Coordinates of C-alpha atoms in Angstrom, one line a residue:
M321 CA -16.1 -238.2 -40.8
K322 CA -19.7 -237.2 -40.3
R323 CA -18.7 -234.0 -38.4
A324 CA -16.3 -233.0 -41.1
T325 CA -18.9 -233.6 -43.8
A326 CA -21.4 -231.5 -41.9
A327 CA -18.9 -228.6 -41.5
I328 CA -18.2 -228.7 -45.2
V329 CA -21.9 -228.5 -46.0
V330 CA -22.3 -225.5 -43.7
V331 CA -19.4 -223.6 -45.4
V332 CA -20.9 -224.4 -48.8
I333 CA -24.3 -223.1 -47.8
V334 CA -22.8 -219.8 -46.4
V335 CA -20.7 -219.3 -49.6
V336 CA -23.7 -220.0 -51.8
G337 CA -25.8 -217.6 -49.6
S338 CA -23.2 -214.9 -49.8
V339 CA -22.9 -215.3 -53.6
A340 CA -26.7 -215.2 -53.9
S341 CA -27.0 -212.1 -51.7
Y342 CA -24.2 -210.4 -53.6
A343 CA -26.0 -211.2 -56.9
R344 CA -29.3 -209.9 -55.5
L345 CA -27.6 -206.7 -54.3
R346 CA -26.0 -206.2 -57.6
R347 CA -29.2 -206.7 -59.5
G348 CA -31.3 -204.6 -57.0
T349 CA -28.9 -201.7 -57.0
S350 CA -27.9 -201.5 -60.6
N351 CA -30.4 -198.7 -61.2
G352 CA -28.7 -196.5 -58.6
S353 CA -31.9 -196.0 -56.5
L354 CA -30.1 -196.3 -53.1
P355 CA -29.7 -193.0 -51.2
A356 CA -26.0 -192.4 -50.5
A357 CA -23.6 -190.3 -48.5
T358 CA -19.9 -189.6 -48.7
V359 CA -17.4 -190.5 -46.0
T360 CA -15.7 -187.3 -44.9
R361 CA -12.7 -186.4 -42.8
T362 CA -13.8 -183.6 -40.5
S363 CA -14.6 -182.8 -36.9
F364 CA -17.0 -185.2 -35.1
I365 CA -19.3 -183.3 -32.7
D366 CA -21.5 -185.3 -30.3
Y367 CA -24.3 -183.1 -29.0
L368 CA -27.3 -183.3 -26.8
Q369 CA -30.6 -181.8 -27.9
L370 CA -32.9 -180.3 -25.2
R371 CA -36.2 -178.4 -25.2
G372 CA -36.5 -175.3 -23.1
E373 CA -38.1 -171.9 -22.6
I374 CA -36.6 -168.4 -23.1
R375 CA -36.4 -166.5 -19.8
P376 CA -34.7 -163.2 -18.9
A377 CA -31.9 -163.3 -16.5
H378 CA -33.6 -160.5 -14.5
S379 CA -37.3 -159.6 -14.4
T380 CA -39.8 -157.8 -12.2
V381 CA -42.8 -159.8 -11.1
L382 CA -46.0 -157.8 -10.6
A383 CA -48.2 -159.4 -7.9
A384 CA -51.5 -158.8 -6.3
P385 CA -51.3 -156.8 -3.0
M386 CA -50.7 -158.8 0.1
S387 CA -53.7 -157.2 1.9
G388 CA -57.0 -155.7 1.0
G389 CA -58.9 -158.9 0.7
S390 CA -58.4 -162.6 -0.1
D391 CA -60.4 -162.5 -3.3
L392 CA -59.4 -159.7 -5.7
Q393 CA -61.1 -159.3 -9.0
I394 CA -59.3 -157.9 -12.0
I395 CA -61.2 -155.3 -13.9
Q396 CA -58.4 -154.1 -16.2
L397 CA -55.4 -155.9 -17.5
A398 CA -52.7 -155.1 -20.1
R399 CA -52.5 -157.2 -23.2
N400 CA -49.9 -160.0 -23.2
G401 CA -46.8 -158.9 -25.0
A402 CA -47.8 -155.3 -25.2
A403 CA -45.0 -152.7 -24.9
V404 CA -45.6 -150.5 -21.9
N405 CA -43.9 -147.4 -20.5
A406 CA -42.9 -146.7 -16.9
G407 CA -46.0 -145.7 -14.9
D408 CA -48.6 -147.4 -17.3
V409 CA -51.4 -149.3 -15.6
I410 CA -50.8 -153.0 -15.9
V411 CA -53.4 -154.4 -13.5
Q412 CA -56.4 -152.7 -12.0
F413 CA -58.4 -154.5 -9.2
D414 CA -61.9 -153.8 -8.2
T415 CA -61.8 -151.3 -5.3
T416 CA -65.5 -151.1 -4.5
L417 CA -65.1 -152.7 -1.0
Q418 CA -62.1 -150.6 -0.2
Q419 CA -63.9 -147.4 -1.3
R420 CA -66.8 -148.2 1.1
T421 CA -64.3 -148.9 3.9
L422 CA -62.6 -145.6 3.1
E423 CA -65.9 -143.6 3.4
Q424 CA -66.6 -145.3 6.7
K425 CA -63.1 -144.5 8.1
Q426 CA -63.3 -140.9 6.8
S427 CA -66.7 -140.5 8.7
E428 CA -65.0 -141.9 11.8
L429 CA -62.2 -139.4 11.4
K430 CA -64.6 -136.5 11.2
Q431 CA -66.4 -137.7 14.2
A432 CA -63.1 -138.0 16.1
E433 CA -62.1 -134.5 15.2
S434 CA -65.5 -133.2 16.3
E435 CA -65.0 -135.0 19.7
I436 CA -61.7 -133.2 20.1
E437 CA -63.3 -129.8 19.6
K438 CA -66.0 -130.8 22.2
A439 CA -63.3 -132.0 24.6
L440 CA -61.3 -128.7 24.2
A441 CA -64.4 -126.6 24.8
E442 CA -65.4 -128.7 27.9
Q443 CA -61.8 -128.3 29.1
R444 CA -62.0 -124.5 28.8
R445 CA -65.4 -124.4 30.5
R446 CA -64.4 -126.5 33.5
E447 CA -61.1 -124.7 34.0
L448 CA -62.9 -121.3 33.8
A449 CA -65.5 -122.4 36.3
A450 CA -62.8 -123.7 38.7
R451 CA -60.7 -120.5 38.3
T452 CA -63.8 -118.3 39.0
A453 CA -64.6 -120.2 42.2
L454 CA -60.9 -119.9 43.2
E455 CA -60.9 -116.2 42.6
Q456 CA -64.1 -115.8 44.7
A457 CA -62.5 -117.9 47.5
Q458 CA -59.3 -115.8 47.3
S459 CA -61.4 -112.6 47.6
A460 CA -63.2 -114.0 50.7
L461 CA -59.8 -114.9 52.2
S462 CA -58.6 -111.4 51.6
R463 CA -61.7 -109.9 53.4
A464 CA -61.3 -112.4 56.3
R465 CA -57.7 -111.4 56.8
L466 CA -58.6 -107.6 56.8
D467 CA -61.2 -108.4 59.4
L468 CA -58.7 -110.3 61.4
E469 CA -56.2 -107.4 61.6
G470 CA -58.4 -105.4 64.1
A471 CA -59.4 -108.4 66.2
D472 CA -57.3 -107.2 69.2
L473 CA -59.6 -104.2 69.6
R474 CA -62.8 -106.2 69.5
P475 CA -64.3 -108.5 72.0
R476 CA -62.7 -111.9 72.3
V477 CA -65.7 -113.9 71.0
E478 CA -65.8 -111.7 67.9
A479 CA -62.0 -112.0 67.4
E480 CA -62.2 -115.8 67.5
H481 CA -65.0 -115.7 65.0
F482 CA -62.8 -113.8 62.5
K483 CA -60.0 -116.2 63.0
L484 CA -62.2 -119.2 62.2
K485 CA -63.6 -117.4 59.2
A486 CA -60.1 -116.6 57.9
S487 CA -59.0 -120.3 58.5
D488 CA -62.1 -121.6 56.6
A489 CA -61.3 -119.2 53.7
E490 CA -57.7 -120.4 53.5
H491 CA -58.9 -124.0 53.5
T492 CA -61.4 -123.3 50.7
V493 CA -58.7 -121.6 48.6
R494 CA -56.4 -124.6 48.9
E495 CA -59.2 -127.0 47.9
L496 CA -60.1 -124.8 44.9
E497 CA -56.5 -124.7 43.9
Q498 CA -56.3 -128.5 43.9
K499 CA -59.6 -128.6 42.1
V500 CA -58.3 -126.3 39.3
T501 CA -55.3 -128.6 38.9
A502 CA -57.5 -131.7 38.9
E503 CA -59.9 -130.2 36.4
R504 CA -57.1 -129.2 34.2
A505 CA -55.6 -132.7 34.3
S506 CA -59.0 -134.4 33.8
A507 CA -59.9 -132.2 30.8
A508 CA -56.4 -132.8 29.3
A509 CA -56.9 -136.5 29.6
D510 CA -60.3 -136.3 27.8
V511 CA -58.6 -134.3 25.0
A512 CA -55.7 -136.8 24.8
S513 CA -58.2 -139.6 24.6
A514 CA -60.1 -137.8 21.8
R515 CA -56.9 -137.1 19.9
Q516 CA -55.8 -140.8 20.2
K517 CA -59.1 -141.8 18.8
R518 CA -58.6 -139.2 16.0
D519 CA -55.1 -140.5 15.3
K520 CA -56.4 -144.1 15.0
A521 CA -59.1 -143.0 12.6
L522 CA -56.5 -141.0 10.6
F523 CA -54.2 -144.1 10.4
D524 CA -57.2 -146.2 9.2
V525 CA -57.9 -143.7 6.5
R526 CA -54.3 -143.5 5.3
E527 CA -54.0 -147.3 5.4
T528 CA -57.2 -147.7 3.4
E529 CA -55.9 -145.1 0.9
R530 CA -52.7 -147.1 0.6
L531 CA -54.6 -150.3 0.0
I532 CA -56.6 -148.6 -2.7
A533 CA -53.4 -147.3 -4.3
G534 CA -52.0 -150.8 -4.2
M535 CA -55.0 -152.1 -6.1
T536 CA -53.5 -150.3 -9.2
I537 CA -50.3 -152.0 -10.3
R538 CA -48.2 -149.8 -12.6
A539 CA -45.1 -150.7 -14.7
P540 CA -41.9 -149.8 -12.8
A541 CA -40.0 -149.6 -16.1
G542 CA -40.7 -149.8 -19.9
G543 CA -40.6 -153.0 -21.9
P544 CA -42.8 -155.9 -23.2
I545 CA -45.2 -157.2 -20.5
T546 CA -45.8 -160.9 -20.0
I547 CA -49.1 -162.1 -18.5
L548 CA -48.6 -165.1 -16.2
P549 CA -50.8 -168.2 -16.1
N550 CA -53.7 -168.3 -13.6
R551 CA -53.2 -171.6 -11.7
R552 CA -56.7 -171.3 -10.3
A553 CA -58.1 -171.7 -13.8
A554 CA -56.1 -174.9 -14.5
A555 CA -58.0 -178.1 -15.4
S556 CA -56.6 -179.8 -12.4
V557 CA -54.1 -179.4 -9.6
F558 CA -51.4 -181.4 -11.4
A559 CA -52.0 -179.7 -14.8
Q560 CA -48.8 -178.6 -16.5
S561 CA -50.4 -175.6 -18.2
A562 CA -53.0 -173.0 -17.3
P563 CA -54.7 -170.1 -19.1
E564 CA -53.2 -166.7 -18.6
F565 CA -54.9 -164.1 -16.4
R566 CA -57.6 -162.0 -18.0
A567 CA -60.0 -159.3 -17.0
G568 CA -62.8 -160.7 -14.8
D569 CA -60.5 -163.3 -13.1
R570 CA -60.1 -163.4 -9.3
A571 CA -56.7 -163.6 -7.7
F572 CA -55.7 -164.5 -4.2
F573 CA -53.5 -162.0 -2.3
G574 CA -49.9 -162.1 -3.4
A575 CA -50.7 -163.9 -6.7
Q576 CA -48.2 -163.3 -9.5
I577 CA -50.1 -161.6 -12.3
A578 CA -47.6 -160.3 -14.8
E579 CA -43.9 -160.1 -15.4
L580 CA -41.8 -157.3 -16.8
P581 CA -38.6 -158.9 -18.1
D582 CA -35.3 -157.3 -18.7
L583 CA -34.5 -158.7 -22.2
S584 CA -31.0 -157.3 -22.3
V585 CA -29.7 -160.6 -20.8
I586 CA -31.4 -163.8 -22.0
Q587 CA -31.3 -167.3 -20.7
L588 CA -32.8 -170.7 -21.8
M589 CA -34.2 -172.8 -19.1
C590 CA -34.0 -176.6 -19.8
R591 CA -34.2 -179.8 -17.9
I592 CA -31.7 -182.6 -18.4
D593 CA -32.1 -186.3 -17.6
E594 CA -30.1 -188.1 -15.0
V595 CA -28.3 -190.2 -17.6
D596 CA -26.9 -187.1 -19.3
R597 CA -26.1 -185.1 -16.2
A598 CA -22.7 -186.8 -15.7
R599 CA -21.7 -185.9 -19.2
M600 CA -22.6 -182.2 -19.0
Q601 CA -20.3 -179.5 -17.7
N602 CA -20.5 -175.7 -17.4
G603 CA -19.1 -173.7 -20.3
R604 CA -20.2 -176.2 -23.0
A605 CA -21.0 -174.5 -26.3
V606 CA -24.7 -174.3 -27.2
L607 CA -26.6 -173.4 -30.4
V608 CA -30.2 -172.3 -29.7
R609 CA -33.0 -172.2 -32.3
V610 CA -36.1 -170.4 -31.2
D611 CA -39.4 -171.8 -32.6
A612 CA -40.7 -168.3 -33.3
L613 CA -37.4 -167.2 -35.1
P614 CA -36.7 -170.0 -37.6
D615 CA -34.3 -167.7 -39.5
R616 CA -31.9 -167.2 -36.6
E617 CA -29.6 -169.4 -34.6
L618 CA -28.3 -168.0 -31.3
K619 CA -25.0 -168.9 -29.7
G620 CA -24.6 -169.5 -26.0
S621 CA -23.0 -171.7 -23.4
V622 CA -24.1 -173.8 -20.4
Q623 CA -24.2 -171.5 -17.5
S624 CA -25.3 -173.6 -14.5
I625 CA -26.7 -177.0 -13.7
S626 CA -28.7 -177.7 -10.5
L627 CA -27.1 -179.9 -7.9
M628 CA -30.4 -181.5 -6.8
S629 CA -32.8 -183.3 -9.1
R630 CA -36.5 -182.9 -8.9
P631 CA -39.4 -185.0 -10.3
D632 CA -41.1 -184.3 -13.6
F633 CA -44.8 -185.1 -13.3
A634 CA -45.3 -184.5 -17.0
Q635 CA -44.7 -188.2 -17.4
F636 CA -45.9 -191.3 -15.5
P637 CA -44.2 -192.7 -13.7
P638 CA -42.5 -189.3 -12.9
T639 CA -38.8 -189.0 -13.9
R640 CA -36.2 -187.1 -12.1
N641 CA -34.1 -184.6 -13.9
F642 CA -32.0 -181.5 -13.3
D643 CA -32.5 -177.8 -14.2
L644 CA -30.0 -176.5 -16.7
V645 CA -29.5 -172.8 -17.6
V646 CA -28.0 -171.8 -20.9
G647 CA -26.7 -168.2 -21.1
L648 CA -27.1 -166.6 -24.6
S649 CA -24.4 -164.4 -25.9
D650 CA -26.6 -163.4 -28.9
N651 CA -29.8 -161.5 -28.6
D652 CA -32.7 -160.5 -30.9
P653 CA -35.3 -157.8 -30.4
R654 CA -38.0 -160.2 -31.4
L655 CA -37.4 -162.5 -28.4
R656 CA -40.1 -162.7 -25.8
S657 CA -40.1 -164.4 -22.4
G658 CA -41.8 -167.8 -22.6
M659 CA -40.9 -168.6 -26.2
S660 CA -40.0 -172.3 -26.8
A661 CA -36.6 -173.2 -28.1
T662 CA -34.3 -176.1 -28.9
A663 CA -30.8 -176.2 -27.6
R664 CA -28.0 -178.3 -29.2
I665 CA -25.3 -178.7 -26.5
E666 CA -21.9 -179.8 -27.6
I667 CA -20.8 -182.8 -25.4
E668 CA -17.7 -184.0 -27.2
R669 CA -15.5 -183.0 -30.2
L670 CA -13.0 -185.1 -32.2
N671 CA -11.0 -183.4 -34.8
D672 CA -9.7 -185.0 -38.1
V673 CA -11.7 -188.2 -38.0
L674 CA -13.8 -190.1 -40.6
V675 CA -17.5 -189.2 -40.1
V676 CA -20.5 -190.9 -41.6
P677 CA -24.3 -190.4 -41.0
A678 CA -25.6 -192.6 -38.2
T679 CA -28.2 -194.1 -40.6
A680 CA -25.3 -195.4 -42.8
V681 CA -24.0 -197.9 -40.2
F682 CA -25.9 -201.3 -39.9
Q683 CA -25.5 -204.3 -37.7
R684 CA -24.6 -207.6 -39.3
A685 CA -24.2 -210.5 -37.0
G686 CA -23.5 -208.0 -34.2
V687 CA -20.8 -206.3 -36.2
P688 CA -21.1 -202.6 -37.5
T689 CA -21.1 -202.6 -41.2
V690 CA -21.4 -200.1 -44.1
Y691 CA -22.2 -200.7 -47.7
E692 CA -20.0 -199.0 -50.3
I693 CA -21.6 -198.1 -53.6
D694 CA -19.0 -198.7 -56.3
G695 CA -20.7 -197.9 -59.6
S696 CA -23.5 -200.4 -60.0
T697 CA -22.2 -202.8 -57.3
V698 CA -22.5 -202.7 -53.5
V699 CA -19.6 -203.9 -51.4
L700 CA -19.9 -204.7 -47.7
H701 CA -17.3 -203.3 -45.3
R702 CA -16.9 -204.0 -41.6
V703 CA -16.0 -200.9 -39.6
S704 CA -14.8 -200.0 -36.2
I705 CA -16.7 -197.2 -34.4
L706 CA -14.7 -194.6 -32.5
R707 CA -17.6 -192.5 -31.2
R708 CA -21.4 -192.8 -31.8
G709 CA -23.5 -189.6 -31.8
R710 CA -27.1 -188.7 -32.3
D711 CA -26.8 -188.0 -36.0
Q712 CA -23.2 -188.9 -36.9
I713 CA -20.7 -191.7 -36.2
A714 CA -16.9 -191.4 -36.0
L715 CA -15.1 -194.4 -37.6
A716 CA -11.7 -195.7 -36.6
D717 CA -11.2 -197.8 -39.7
G718 CA -12.8 -200.0 -42.3
V719 CA -13.6 -197.5 -45.0
K720 CA -11.7 -194.8 -46.8
E721 CA -12.4 -191.1 -47.2
H722 CA -14.6 -190.0 -50.1
T723 CA -16.2 -193.4 -50.3
R724 CA -19.9 -193.3 -51.2
I725 CA -21.9 -195.4 -48.8
S726 CA -25.6 -196.4 -48.7
L727 CA -28.0 -194.8 -46.3
K728 CA -30.3 -197.8 -46.5
D729 CA -29.8 -201.5 -46.0
P730 CA -29.5 -202.9 -49.6
E731 CA -30.7 -206.3 -48.6
L732 CA -33.9 -204.9 -47.2
E733 CA -34.4 -202.8 -50.3
V734 CA -33.9 -205.9 -52.5
A735 CA -36.2 -208.0 -50.3
A736 CA -38.9 -205.3 -50.6
K737 CA -38.6 -205.4 -54.4

């Protein structure tokens, strides 16, 4: 009996509370101050919103030369976003050191060429001297042979003397012939050595001239130029942003200074969380709104999603996410590489369902509920949720089409009053 009595008391309290709440709702909303929305039967679209950066599908990166010094100073730099023509100077580095090196190498080249002339002159002198000595020896040999022809008519001693003289002359001629050959080879080696030294000096001059030419970076094609950030000037090693390069900055060899994008094909580079990666597929429709172009909405689709995640150090502790590329089918001449944009990616679509704003569904005792506004009264309806999106909710049942529902909790509004 006591338990039955307690149950009856609880039921009475709930009924009285409901009546009181209904009365408060009716009194609090009789002035029509609640914001309302209409239940509509339409297509429910669940979408994911991502932030990203406009990037061209193809671009040419202009970098500092890979040689010529490890600390290159910029003395001239094109303005970021400026339209350039093919052949225009984009970056000019200081070439003072290279010019001094070029002057030194040119001096070495002139000295090497002078040494070649000296070696050639010495070659001609030594060869001429050897030939002269050879000719004299050959003349002496000819006289000795003439003297030897009448040796039979002379005394024996004198005949032997002529024979020895002719033999000595032949030996001298052979020695001088070998000397001429040796002098010619030695002089040729000296000339070759001088020419090798000249070739090295000429190579050094041309290499230095090439380095100096590489210190001037020109645009390979026309278009808007984008100056890239100078990571050396960042506040810290882990900083997410850095100031762009400017005249007077120093760059290490191979540093990327500027980018010449091909804006005929545009992409949006985004990053997607691990929890959303499984729901995303290539080919999903995307609407992109660029911050700098508020009057234009661009269409596109998901082009690719990276297979491997990578950490994002912009938050602590770092989160892991995936790179997502949106290909844009629309274009705009005002687009520039690096512009920030928001992408709305369609994840799921349900046609011909009841759709209400997400702010119109409230939880009451763990049950989804909406408040119907019927004239000056508010009627509570329990609903079944089919799909829940970021801004909209698809309902399976519990309310009819064209019903006006409250966007705020009437009980909270009444309590606030």
